Short mmCIF file of C-alpha atoms and ligand atoms in Angstrom, two decimals:
data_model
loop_
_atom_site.label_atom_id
_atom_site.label_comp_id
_atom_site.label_asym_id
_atom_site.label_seq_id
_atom_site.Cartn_x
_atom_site.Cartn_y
_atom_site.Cartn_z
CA UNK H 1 109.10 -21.95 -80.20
CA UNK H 2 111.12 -22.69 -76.97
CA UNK H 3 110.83 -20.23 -73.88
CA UNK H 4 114.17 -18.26 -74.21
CA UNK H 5 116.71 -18.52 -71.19
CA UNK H 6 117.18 -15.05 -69.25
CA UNK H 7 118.56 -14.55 -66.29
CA UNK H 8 117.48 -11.44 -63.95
CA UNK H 9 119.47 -9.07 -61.44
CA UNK H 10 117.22 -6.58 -59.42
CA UNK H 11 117.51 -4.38 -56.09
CA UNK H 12 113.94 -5.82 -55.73
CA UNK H 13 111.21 -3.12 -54.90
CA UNK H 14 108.02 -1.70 -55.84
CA UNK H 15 109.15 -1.75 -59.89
CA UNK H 16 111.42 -4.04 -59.59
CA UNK H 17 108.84 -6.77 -58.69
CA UNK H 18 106.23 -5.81 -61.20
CA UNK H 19 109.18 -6.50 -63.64
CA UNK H 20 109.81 -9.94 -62.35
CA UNK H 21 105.77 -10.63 -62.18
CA UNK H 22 105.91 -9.84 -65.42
CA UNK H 23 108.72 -11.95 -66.44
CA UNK H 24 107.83 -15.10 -64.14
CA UNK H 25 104.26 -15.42 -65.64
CA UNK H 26 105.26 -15.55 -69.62
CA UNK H 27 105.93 -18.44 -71.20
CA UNK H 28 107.83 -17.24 -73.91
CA UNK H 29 110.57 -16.74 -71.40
CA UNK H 30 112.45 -19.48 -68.88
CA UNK H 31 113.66 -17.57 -65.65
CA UNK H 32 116.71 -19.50 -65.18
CA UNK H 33 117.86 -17.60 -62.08
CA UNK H 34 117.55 -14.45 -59.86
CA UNK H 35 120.38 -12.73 -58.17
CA UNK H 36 119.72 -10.24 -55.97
CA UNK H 37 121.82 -6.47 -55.50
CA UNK H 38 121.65 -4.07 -52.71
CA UNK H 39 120.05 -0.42 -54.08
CA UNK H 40 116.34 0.27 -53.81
CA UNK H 41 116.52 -1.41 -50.06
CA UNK H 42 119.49 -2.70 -47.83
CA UNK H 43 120.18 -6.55 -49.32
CA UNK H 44 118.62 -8.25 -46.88
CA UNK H 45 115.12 -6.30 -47.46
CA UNK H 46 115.52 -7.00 -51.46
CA UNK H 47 115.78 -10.64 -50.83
CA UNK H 48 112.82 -10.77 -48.85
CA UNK H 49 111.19 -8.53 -51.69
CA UNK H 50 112.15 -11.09 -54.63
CA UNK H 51 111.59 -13.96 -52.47
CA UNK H 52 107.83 -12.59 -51.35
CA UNK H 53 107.37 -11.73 -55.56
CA UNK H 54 108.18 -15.23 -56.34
CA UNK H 55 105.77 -16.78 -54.20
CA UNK H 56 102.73 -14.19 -55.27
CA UNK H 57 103.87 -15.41 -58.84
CA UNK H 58 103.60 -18.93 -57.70
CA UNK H 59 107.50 -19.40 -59.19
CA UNK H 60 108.78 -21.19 -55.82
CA UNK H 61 110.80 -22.98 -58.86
CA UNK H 62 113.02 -20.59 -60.15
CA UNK H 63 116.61 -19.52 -57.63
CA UNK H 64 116.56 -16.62 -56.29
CA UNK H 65 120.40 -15.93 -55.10
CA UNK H 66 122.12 -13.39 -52.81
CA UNK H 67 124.80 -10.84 -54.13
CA UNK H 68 126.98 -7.53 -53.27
CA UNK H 69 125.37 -5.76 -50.56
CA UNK H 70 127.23 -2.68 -51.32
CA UNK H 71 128.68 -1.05 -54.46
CA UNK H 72 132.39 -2.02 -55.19
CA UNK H 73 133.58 1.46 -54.35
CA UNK H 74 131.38 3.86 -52.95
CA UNK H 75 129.02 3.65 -49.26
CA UNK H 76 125.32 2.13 -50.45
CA UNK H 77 122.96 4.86 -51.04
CA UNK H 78 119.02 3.36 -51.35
CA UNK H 79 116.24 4.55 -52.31
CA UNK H 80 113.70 4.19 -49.39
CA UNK H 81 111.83 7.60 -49.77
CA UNK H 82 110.55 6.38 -52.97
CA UNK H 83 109.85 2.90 -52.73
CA UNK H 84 109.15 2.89 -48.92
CA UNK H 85 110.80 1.54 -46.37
CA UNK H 86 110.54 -1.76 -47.08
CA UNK H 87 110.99 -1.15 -50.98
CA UNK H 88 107.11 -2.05 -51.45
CA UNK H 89 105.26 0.45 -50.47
CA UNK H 90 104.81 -0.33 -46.84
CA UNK H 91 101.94 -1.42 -47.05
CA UNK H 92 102.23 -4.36 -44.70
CA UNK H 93 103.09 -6.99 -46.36
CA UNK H 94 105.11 -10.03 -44.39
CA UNK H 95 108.21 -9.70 -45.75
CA UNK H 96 110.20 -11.94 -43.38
CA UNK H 97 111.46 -15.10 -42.97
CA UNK H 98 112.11 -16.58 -46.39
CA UNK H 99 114.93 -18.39 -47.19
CA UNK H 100 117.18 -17.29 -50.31
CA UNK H 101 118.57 -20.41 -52.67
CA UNK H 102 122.33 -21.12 -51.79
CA UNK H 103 124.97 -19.68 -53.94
CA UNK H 104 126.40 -16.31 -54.50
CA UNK H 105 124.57 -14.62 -57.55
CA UNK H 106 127.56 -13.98 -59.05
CA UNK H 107 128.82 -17.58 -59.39
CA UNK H 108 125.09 -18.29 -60.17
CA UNK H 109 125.46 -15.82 -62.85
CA UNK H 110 128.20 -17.04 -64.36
CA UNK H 111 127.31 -20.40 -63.95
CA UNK H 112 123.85 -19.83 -66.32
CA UNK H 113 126.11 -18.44 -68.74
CA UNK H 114 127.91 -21.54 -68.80
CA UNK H 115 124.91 -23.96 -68.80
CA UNK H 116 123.12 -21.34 -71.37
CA UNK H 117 126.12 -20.44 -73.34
CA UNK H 118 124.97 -18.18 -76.68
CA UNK H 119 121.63 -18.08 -75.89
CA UNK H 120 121.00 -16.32 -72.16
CA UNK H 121 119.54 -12.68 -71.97
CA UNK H 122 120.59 -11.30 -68.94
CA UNK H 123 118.34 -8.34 -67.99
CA UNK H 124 119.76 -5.82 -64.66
CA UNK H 125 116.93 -3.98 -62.71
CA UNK H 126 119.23 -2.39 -60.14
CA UNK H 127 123.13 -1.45 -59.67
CA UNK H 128 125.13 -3.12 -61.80
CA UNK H 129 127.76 -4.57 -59.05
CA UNK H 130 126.87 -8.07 -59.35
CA UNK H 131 127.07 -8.09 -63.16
CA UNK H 132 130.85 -6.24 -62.80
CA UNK H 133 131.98 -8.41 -60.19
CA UNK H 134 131.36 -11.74 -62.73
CA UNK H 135 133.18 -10.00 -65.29
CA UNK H 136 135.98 -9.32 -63.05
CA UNK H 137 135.74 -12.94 -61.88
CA UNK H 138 135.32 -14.80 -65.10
CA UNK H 139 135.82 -11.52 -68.20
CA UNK H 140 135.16 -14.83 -71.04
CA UNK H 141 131.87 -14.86 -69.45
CA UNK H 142 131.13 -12.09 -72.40
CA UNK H 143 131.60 -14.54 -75.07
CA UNK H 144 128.94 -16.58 -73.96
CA UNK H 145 126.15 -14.07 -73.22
CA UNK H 146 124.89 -12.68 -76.61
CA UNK H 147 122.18 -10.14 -74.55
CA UNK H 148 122.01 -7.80 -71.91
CA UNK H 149 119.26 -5.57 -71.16
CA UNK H 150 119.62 -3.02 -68.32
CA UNK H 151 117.08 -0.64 -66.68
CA UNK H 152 119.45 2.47 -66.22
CA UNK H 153 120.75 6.00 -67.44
CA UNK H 154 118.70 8.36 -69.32
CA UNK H 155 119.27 9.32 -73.16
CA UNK H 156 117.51 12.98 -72.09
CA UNK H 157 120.47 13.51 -69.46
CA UNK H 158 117.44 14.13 -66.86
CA UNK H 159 117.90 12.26 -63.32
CA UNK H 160 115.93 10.81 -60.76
CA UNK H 161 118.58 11.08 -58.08
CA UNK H 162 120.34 14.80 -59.17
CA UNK H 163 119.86 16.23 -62.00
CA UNK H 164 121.75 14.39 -64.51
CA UNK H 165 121.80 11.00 -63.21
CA UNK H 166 119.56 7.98 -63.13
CA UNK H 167 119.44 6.11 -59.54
CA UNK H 168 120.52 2.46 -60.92
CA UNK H 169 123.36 4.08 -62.38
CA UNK H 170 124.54 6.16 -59.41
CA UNK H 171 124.45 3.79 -56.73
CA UNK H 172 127.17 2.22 -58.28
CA UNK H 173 129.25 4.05 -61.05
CA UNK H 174 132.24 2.21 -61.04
CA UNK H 175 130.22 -0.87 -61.74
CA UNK H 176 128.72 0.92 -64.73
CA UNK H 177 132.24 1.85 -66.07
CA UNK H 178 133.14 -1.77 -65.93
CA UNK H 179 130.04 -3.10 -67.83
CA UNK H 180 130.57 -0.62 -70.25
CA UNK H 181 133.98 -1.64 -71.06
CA UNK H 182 133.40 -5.14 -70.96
CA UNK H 183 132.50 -5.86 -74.46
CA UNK H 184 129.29 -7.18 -73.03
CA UNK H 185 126.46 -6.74 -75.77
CA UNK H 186 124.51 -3.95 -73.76
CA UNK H 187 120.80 -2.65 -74.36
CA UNK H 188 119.68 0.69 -72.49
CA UNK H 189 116.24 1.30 -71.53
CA UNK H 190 116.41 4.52 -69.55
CA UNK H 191 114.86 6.66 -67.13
CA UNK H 192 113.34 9.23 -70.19
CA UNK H 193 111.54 5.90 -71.59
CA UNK H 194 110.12 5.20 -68.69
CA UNK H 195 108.85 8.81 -67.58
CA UNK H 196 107.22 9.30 -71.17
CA UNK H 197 106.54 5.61 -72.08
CA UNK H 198 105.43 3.55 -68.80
CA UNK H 199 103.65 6.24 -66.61
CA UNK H 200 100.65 4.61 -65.16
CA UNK H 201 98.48 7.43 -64.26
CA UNK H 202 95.38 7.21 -61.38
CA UNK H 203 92.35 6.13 -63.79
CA UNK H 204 94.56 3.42 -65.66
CA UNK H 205 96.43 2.34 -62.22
CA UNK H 206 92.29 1.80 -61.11
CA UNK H 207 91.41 0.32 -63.90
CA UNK H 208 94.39 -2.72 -63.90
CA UNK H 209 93.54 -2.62 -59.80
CA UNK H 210 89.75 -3.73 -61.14
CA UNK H 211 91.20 -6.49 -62.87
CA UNK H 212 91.01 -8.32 -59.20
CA UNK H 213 93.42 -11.07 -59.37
CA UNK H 214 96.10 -10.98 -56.46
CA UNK H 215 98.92 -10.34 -58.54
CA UNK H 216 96.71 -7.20 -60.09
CA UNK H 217 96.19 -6.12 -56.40
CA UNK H 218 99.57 -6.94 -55.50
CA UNK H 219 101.42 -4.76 -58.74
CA UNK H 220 99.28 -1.71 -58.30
CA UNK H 221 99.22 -1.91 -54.31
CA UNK H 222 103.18 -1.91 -53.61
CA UNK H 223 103.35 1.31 -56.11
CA UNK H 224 101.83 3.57 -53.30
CA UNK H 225 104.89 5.74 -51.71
CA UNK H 226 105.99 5.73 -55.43
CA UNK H 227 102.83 7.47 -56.48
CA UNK H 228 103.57 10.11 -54.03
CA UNK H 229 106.91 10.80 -54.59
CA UNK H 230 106.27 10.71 -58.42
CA UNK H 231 103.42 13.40 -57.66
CA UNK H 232 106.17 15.16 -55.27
CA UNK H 233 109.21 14.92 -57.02
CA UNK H 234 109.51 14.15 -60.22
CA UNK H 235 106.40 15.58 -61.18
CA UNK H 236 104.33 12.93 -63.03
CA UNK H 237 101.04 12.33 -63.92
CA UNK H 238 101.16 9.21 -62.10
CA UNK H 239 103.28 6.76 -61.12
CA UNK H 240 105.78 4.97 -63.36
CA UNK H 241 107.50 1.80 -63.83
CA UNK H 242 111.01 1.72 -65.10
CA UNK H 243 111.71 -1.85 -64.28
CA UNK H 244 108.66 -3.24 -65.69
CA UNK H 245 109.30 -1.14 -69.41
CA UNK H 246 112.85 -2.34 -69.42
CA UNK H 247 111.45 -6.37 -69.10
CA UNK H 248 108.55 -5.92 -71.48
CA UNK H 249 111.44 -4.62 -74.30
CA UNK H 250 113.47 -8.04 -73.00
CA UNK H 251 110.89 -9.86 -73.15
CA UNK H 252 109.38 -8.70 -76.70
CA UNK H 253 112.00 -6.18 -78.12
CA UNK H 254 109.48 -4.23 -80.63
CA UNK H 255 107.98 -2.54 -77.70
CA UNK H 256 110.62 -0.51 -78.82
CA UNK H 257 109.77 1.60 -81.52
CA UNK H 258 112.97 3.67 -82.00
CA UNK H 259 116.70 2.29 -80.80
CA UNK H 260 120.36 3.46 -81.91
CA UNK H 261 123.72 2.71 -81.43
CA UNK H 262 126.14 5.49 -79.56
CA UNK H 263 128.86 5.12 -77.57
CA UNK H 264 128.11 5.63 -73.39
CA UNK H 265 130.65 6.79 -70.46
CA UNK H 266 129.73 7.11 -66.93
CA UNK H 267 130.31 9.76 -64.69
CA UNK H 268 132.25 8.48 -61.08
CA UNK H 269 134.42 11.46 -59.90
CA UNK H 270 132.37 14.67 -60.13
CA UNK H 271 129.61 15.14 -56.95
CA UNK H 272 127.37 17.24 -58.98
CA UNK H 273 127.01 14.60 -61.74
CA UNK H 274 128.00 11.14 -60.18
CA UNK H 275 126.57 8.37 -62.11
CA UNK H 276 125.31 10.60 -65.08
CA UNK H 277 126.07 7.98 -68.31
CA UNK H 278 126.89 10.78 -70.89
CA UNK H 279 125.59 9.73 -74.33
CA UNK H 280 127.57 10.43 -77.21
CA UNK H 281 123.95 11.83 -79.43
CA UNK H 282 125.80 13.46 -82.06
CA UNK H 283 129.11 10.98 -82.06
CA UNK H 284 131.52 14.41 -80.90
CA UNK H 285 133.52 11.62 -79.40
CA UNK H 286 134.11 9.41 -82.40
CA UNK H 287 134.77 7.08 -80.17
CA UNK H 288 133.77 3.33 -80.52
CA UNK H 289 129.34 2.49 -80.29
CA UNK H 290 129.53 0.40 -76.91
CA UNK H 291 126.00 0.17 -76.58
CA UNK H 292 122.37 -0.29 -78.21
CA UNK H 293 119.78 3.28 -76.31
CA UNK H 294 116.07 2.51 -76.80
CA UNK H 295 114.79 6.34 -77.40
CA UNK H 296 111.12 5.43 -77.63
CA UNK H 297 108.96 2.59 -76.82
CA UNK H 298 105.03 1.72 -77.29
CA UNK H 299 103.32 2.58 -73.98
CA UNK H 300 99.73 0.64 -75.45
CA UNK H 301 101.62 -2.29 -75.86
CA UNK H 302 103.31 -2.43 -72.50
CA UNK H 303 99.58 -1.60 -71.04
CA UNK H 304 98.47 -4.41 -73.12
CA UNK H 305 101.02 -6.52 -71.56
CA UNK H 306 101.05 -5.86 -67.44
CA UNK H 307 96.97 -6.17 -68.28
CA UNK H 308 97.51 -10.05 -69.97
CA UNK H 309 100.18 -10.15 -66.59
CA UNK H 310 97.34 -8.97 -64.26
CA UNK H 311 95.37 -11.20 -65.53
CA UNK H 312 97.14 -14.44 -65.06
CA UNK H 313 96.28 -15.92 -61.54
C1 LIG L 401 115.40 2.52 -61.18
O1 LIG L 401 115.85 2.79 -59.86
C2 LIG L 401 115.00 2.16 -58.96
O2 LIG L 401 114.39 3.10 -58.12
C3 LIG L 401 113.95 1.41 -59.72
O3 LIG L 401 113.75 0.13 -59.14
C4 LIG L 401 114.54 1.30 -61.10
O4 LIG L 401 115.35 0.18 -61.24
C5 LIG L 401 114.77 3.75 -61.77
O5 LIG L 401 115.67 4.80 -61.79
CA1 LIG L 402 115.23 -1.70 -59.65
#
């Protein structure tokens, strides 16, 4: 079988580039192109992050494009005290002086969906401005792109920013509203998966360390100022990876082992719950399914997969 054509958008830190490790490394998958979104870090930091990623991966190959450094409406809010300052951990890594492919990621974007027409997954690891600035751009570019897979919300209503609200989601709300209206074929995998299906905890994060390759070292290094806040914060056993469980169900969809279809709004006005995407459970709103909520997902099998990831130098 052919490798399948997807096309990634990340805010890239400490998850974010365990997600495109895993990603750049199977072959079951063709990384057609990588725009990049200001959240995690400023933009200019999660360039250098997806650009440093790349090289680790040895992908050199595959675009990686600049995009919105800022949401469409509201000031950028990142999150630095949990992925570091530089988004990977700080652990010193040179994350300078790399040069970005030329091209806006939203024209890139759009122009995969062109060359890929009917057959591109697009999968969205941060904010979701680029992806609402193409449709505003070019809205047919729904009819050609028959999957998209985002890392945000949280079918549990529990947040990771305030109480209700998952951070991918709340950076940019308005951005959310306008995927979710677009007709887009959307594909949740949210912040309750990856809290009770992708927490890595101490003796397993030592054990993939042991597996001694860089790109082990690198993946379970750049987690560290996660791992506290996760201890801090939001009260995990370990540390988790939200990106990472939101590519493995791209990349191999029965990692999922529950989905359903329900219809999603986004919260943008209210302060106390800006960005909470309010999930219709029990269909009260009878209003039309606009999107596909994973509500479980295999946590061996994702193991089993960063491990075969690890593993590949
Ligand atoms: C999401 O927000 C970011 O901190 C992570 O990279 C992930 O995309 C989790 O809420
Ligand atoms: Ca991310």
């Amino acid at each position: 079988m052919s490798a399948r054509p997807f096309y990634i958008d990340t805010d890239t830190a400490s998850d974010d580039a365990v997600a495109l490790a895993l990603a750049l490394t199977d072959d079951r998958v063709d990384i057609v192109g990588i725009g990049v979104v200001a959240g995690n870090v400023p933009l200019a930091s999660a360039v250098q992050n997806a650009l440093y990623t790349r090289e680790v991966c040895g992908r050199g190959d595959v675009p990686v494009h600049v995009g919105a450094d800022r949401p469409l409406v509201l000031p950028l809010g990142t999150a630095q005290n949990v992925h570091g300052h530089d988004g990977m951990g700080d652990i010193g890594l040179e994350l300078r002086g790399r040069e970005p492919d030329a091209g806006h990621a939203v024209d890139a974007l759009i122009e995969a969906s062109h060359r890929h027409a009917g057959e591109l997954t697009l999968v969205t690891l941060g904010p979701l401005t680029n992806i609402a600035l193409a449709v505003h751009r070019d809205p047919t570019i729904v009819e050609r792109i028959p999957r998209v897979v985002i890392m945000g919300a949280a079918a549990d209503h529990v947040g990771n920013v305030n109480p209700v609200a998952e951070f991918n989601m709340w950076v940019d709300p308005h951005a959310v509203q306008v995927v979710l209206d677009s007709g887009l074929p959307l594909e949740f995998v949210g912040w309750d998966i990856s809290r009770r299906d992708a927490v890595i905890v101490p003796s397993l994060a030592d054990e993939l360390r042991a597996i001694g390759t860089p790109l082990a070292e690198f993946c379970i290094d750049i987690q560290a100022t996660v791992a506290s806040f996760c201890a801090t914060e939001t009260k995990l056993a370990g540390f988790d990876l939200p990106d990472p469980i939101a590519m493995a169900y791209a990349i191999d969809p029965t990692i999922a082992t529950e989905t359903r279809r329900m219809h999603l709004e986004v919260e943008c006005d209210s302060t106390t719950t800006r960005g909470m995407v309010v999930m219709d459970l029990l269909g009260f709103t009878r209003r039309e399914e606009n999107a596909l909520v994973v509500m479980h997902a295999d946590h061996e099998r994702f193991v089993e997969m960063l491990r075969e990831m690890m593993a590949r130098s």
